[in-house]
Short mmCIF file of C-alpha atoms in Angstrom, two decimals:
data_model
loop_
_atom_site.label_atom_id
_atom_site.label_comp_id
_atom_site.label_asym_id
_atom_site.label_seq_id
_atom_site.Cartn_x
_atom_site.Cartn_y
_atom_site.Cartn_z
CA UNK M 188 72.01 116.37 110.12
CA UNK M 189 69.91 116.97 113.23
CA UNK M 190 70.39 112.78 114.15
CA UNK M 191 74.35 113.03 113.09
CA UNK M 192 75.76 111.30 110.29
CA UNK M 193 76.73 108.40 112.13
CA UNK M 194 73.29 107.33 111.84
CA UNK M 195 72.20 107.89 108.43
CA UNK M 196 71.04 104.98 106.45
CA UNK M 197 74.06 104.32 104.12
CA UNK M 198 73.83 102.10 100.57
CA UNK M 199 77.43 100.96 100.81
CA UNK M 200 76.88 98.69 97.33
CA UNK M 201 75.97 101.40 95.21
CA UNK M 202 78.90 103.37 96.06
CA UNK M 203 81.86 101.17 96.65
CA UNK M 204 82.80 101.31 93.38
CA UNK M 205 82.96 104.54 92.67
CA UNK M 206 86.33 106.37 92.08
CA UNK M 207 86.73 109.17 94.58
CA UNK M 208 85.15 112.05 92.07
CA UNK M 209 82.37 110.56 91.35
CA UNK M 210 81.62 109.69 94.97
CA UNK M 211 82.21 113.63 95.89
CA UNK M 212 80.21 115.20 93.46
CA UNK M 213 77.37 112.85 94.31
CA UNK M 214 77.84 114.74 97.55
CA UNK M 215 78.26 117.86 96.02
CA UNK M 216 74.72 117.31 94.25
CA UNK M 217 72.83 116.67 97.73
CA UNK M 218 73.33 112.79 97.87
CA UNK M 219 73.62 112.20 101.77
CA UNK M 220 73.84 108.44 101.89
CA UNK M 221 77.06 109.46 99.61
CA UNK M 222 78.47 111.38 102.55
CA UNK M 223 77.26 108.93 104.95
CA UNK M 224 79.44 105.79 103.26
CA UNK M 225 82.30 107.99 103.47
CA UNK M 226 81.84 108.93 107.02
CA UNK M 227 82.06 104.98 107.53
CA UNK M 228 84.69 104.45 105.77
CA UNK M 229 87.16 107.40 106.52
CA UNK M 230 86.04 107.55 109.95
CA UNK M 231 88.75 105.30 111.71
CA UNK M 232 91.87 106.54 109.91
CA UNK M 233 90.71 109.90 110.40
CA UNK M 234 90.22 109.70 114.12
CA UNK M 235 93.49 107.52 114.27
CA UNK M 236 95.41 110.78 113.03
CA UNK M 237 93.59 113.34 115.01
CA UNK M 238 94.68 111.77 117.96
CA UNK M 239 97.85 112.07 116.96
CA UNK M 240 97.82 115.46 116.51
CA UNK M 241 96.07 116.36 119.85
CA UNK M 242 95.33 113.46 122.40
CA UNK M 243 91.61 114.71 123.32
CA UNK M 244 89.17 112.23 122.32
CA UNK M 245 86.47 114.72 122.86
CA UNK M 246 88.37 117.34 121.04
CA UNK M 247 89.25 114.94 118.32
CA UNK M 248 85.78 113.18 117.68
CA UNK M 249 83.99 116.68 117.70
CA UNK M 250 86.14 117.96 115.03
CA UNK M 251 85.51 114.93 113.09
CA UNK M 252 81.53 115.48 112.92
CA UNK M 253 82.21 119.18 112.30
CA UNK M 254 84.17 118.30 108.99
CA UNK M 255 81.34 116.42 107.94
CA UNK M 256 78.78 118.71 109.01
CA UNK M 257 81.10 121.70 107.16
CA UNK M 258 81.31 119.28 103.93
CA UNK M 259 77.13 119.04 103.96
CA UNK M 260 76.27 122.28 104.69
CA UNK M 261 78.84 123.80 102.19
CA UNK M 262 78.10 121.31 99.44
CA UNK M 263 77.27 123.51 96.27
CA UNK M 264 80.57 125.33 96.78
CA UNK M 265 82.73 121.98 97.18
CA UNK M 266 85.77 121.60 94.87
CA UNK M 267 86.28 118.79 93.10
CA UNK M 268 89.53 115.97 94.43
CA UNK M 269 90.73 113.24 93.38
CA UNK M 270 91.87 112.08 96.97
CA UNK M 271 88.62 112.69 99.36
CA UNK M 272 91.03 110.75 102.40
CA UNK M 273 93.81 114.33 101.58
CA UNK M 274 91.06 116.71 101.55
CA UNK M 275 89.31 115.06 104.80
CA UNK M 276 92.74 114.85 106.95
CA UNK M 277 93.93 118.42 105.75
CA UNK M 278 90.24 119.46 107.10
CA UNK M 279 90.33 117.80 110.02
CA UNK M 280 93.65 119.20 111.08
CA UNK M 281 93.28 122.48 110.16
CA UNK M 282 89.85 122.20 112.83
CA UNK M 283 91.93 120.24 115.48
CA UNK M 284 94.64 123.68 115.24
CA UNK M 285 91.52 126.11 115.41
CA UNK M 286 89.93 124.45 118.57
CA UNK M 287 93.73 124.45 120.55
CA UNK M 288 94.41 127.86 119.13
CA UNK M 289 97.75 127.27 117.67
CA UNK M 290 99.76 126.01 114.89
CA UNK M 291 101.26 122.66 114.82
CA UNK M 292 104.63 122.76 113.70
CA UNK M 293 106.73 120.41 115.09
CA UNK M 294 110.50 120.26 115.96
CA UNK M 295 112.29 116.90 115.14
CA UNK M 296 112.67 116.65 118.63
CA UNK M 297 109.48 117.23 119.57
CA UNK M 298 107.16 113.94 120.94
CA UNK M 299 103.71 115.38 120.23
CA UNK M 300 102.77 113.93 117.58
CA UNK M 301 102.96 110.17 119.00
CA UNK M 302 102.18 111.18 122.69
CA UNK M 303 98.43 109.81 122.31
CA UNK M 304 96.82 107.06 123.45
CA UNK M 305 94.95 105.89 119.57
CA UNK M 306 95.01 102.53 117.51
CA UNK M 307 99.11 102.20 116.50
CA UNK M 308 99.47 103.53 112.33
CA UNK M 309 102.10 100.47 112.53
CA UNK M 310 99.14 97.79 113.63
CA UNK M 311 97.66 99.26 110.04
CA UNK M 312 100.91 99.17 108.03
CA UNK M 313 101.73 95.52 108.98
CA UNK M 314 97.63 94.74 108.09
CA UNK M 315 97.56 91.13 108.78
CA UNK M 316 100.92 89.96 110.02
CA UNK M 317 100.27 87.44 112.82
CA UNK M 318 103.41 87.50 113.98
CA UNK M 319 103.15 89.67 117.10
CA UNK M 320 106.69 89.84 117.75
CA UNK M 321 107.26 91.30 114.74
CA UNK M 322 104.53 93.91 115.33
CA UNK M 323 106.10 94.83 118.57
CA UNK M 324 109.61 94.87 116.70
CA UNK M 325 108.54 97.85 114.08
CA UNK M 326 106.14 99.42 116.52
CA UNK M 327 109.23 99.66 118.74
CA UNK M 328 111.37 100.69 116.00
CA UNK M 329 108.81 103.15 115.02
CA UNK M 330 108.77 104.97 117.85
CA UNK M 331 112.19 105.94 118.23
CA UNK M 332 112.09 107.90 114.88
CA UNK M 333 111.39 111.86 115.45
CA UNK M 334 107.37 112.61 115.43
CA UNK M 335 107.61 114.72 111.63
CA UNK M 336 109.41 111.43 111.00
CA UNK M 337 106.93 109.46 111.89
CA UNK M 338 104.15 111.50 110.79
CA UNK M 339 105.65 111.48 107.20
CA UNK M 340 105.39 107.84 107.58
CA UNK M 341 101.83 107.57 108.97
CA UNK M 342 100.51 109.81 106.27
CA UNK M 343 102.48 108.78 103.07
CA UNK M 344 101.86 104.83 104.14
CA UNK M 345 98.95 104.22 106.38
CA UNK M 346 97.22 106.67 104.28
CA UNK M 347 98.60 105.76 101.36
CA UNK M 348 98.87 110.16 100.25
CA UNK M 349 101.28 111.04 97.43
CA UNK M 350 104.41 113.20 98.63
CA UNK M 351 102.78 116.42 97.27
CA UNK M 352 99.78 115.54 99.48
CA UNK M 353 101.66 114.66 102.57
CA UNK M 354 103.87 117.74 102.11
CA UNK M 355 100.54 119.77 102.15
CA UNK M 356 99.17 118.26 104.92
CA UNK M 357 102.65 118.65 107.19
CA UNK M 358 102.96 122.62 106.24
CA UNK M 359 106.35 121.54 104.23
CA UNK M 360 107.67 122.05 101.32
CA UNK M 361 107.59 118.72 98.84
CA UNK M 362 111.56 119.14 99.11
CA UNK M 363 111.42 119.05 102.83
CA UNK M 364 108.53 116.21 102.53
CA UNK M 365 111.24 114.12 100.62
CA UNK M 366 114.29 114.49 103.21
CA UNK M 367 112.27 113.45 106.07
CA UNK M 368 110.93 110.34 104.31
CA UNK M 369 113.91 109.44 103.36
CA UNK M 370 115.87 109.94 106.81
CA UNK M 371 112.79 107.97 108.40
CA UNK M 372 113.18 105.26 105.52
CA UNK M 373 116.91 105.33 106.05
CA UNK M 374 116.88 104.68 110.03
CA UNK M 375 114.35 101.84 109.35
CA UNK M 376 116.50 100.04 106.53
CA UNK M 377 119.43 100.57 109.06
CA UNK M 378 117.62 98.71 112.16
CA UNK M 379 116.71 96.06 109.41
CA UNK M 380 117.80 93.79 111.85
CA UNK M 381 115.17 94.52 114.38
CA UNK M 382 112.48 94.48 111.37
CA UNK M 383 113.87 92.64 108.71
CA UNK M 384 110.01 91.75 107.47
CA UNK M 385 109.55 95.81 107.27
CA UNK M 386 111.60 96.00 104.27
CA UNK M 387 109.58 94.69 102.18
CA UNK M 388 106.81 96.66 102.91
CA UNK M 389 109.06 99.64 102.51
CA UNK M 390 111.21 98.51 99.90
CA UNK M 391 112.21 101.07 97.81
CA UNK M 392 108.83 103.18 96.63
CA UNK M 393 110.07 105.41 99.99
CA UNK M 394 109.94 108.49 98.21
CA UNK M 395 107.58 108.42 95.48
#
């Protein structure tokens, strides 16, 4: 690890393939090129979210190599997942809340979460929509939802976790995982004529 993991040599081919336990235990069983293609590949989404939870690049980035540097060192005793994108996120917020020395539990009312100058989740969830007005309609939209609102949205969405998984992440209960989904869903099918093109990304797997 002494170069950092951004610079292993990575065989992207072999693995791409691979559902997410295999990939992990060929971790688990000392294969660092494994660890290295998911570095690559979780790295933007991860640091996307960690800004969101505390707008310190520095802060952010160094958490992010200390998950991966955690996941190598600790290998042998690694559990197995399904989902290595809910077990990364859930690690790197848990390290984000050690380094600032408190717990982040948000108020609906509070704007922390989306106070942070990273890429927009909404640039991700419209993917390749050229239409930038339309962009600038949801992103707009977007922000005017509470942050656990939004949050809920980033995770279950842009990150594409299941409920249970988002409810873990967020310190909820999968109850309290489903109300706030569907209040965010709600607001957004109610503005549907700011983002009328939003609904059918949304459409109605909201609270699956």
């Amino acid at each position: 690890m002494s170069n950092g993991i951004e610079h292993m040599i990575g065989a992207g081919g072999i693995y791409a393939g691979l559902p997410d336990r295999d990939l992990w235990n060929k971790v688990k069983e000392g294969d660092r090129a494994a660890l290295d293609y998911i570095y690559r590949q979780h790295f933007r989404p991860l640091y996307g979210y960690g800004m969101k939870v505390h707008a310190d690049e520095t802060l952010v980035q160094d958490a992010i190599h200390d998950v991966f540097v955690s996941i190598w060192q600790g290998r042998n005793g690694l559990s197995a997942t399904d989902s290595i994108r809910f077990y990364l996120l859930s690690s790197l917020k848990r390290r984000i809340l050690r380094h600032i020395g408190k717990q982040f539990v948000l108020p609906d009312d509070d704007g922390a979460f989306y106070d942070a100058p990273s890429a927009s989740p909404e640039d991700e969830l419209i993917g390749k929509q050229s239409d930038q007005q339309r962009r600038a309609r949801l992103a707009g939209v977007m922000a005017e939802l509470p942050p656990r609102q939004q949050e809920v949205l980033y995770l279950r969405y842009y990150h594409g976790l299941d409920t249970r998984e988002t409810a873990d992440i967020m310190s909820l209960s999968v109850n309290s995982a489903y109300v706030l989904l569907s209040k965010a869903l709600k607001y957004l099918k109610d503005n549907s004529d700011k983002i009328v093109f939003a609904l059918a990304f949304f459409g109605n797997g909201g609270t699956g």
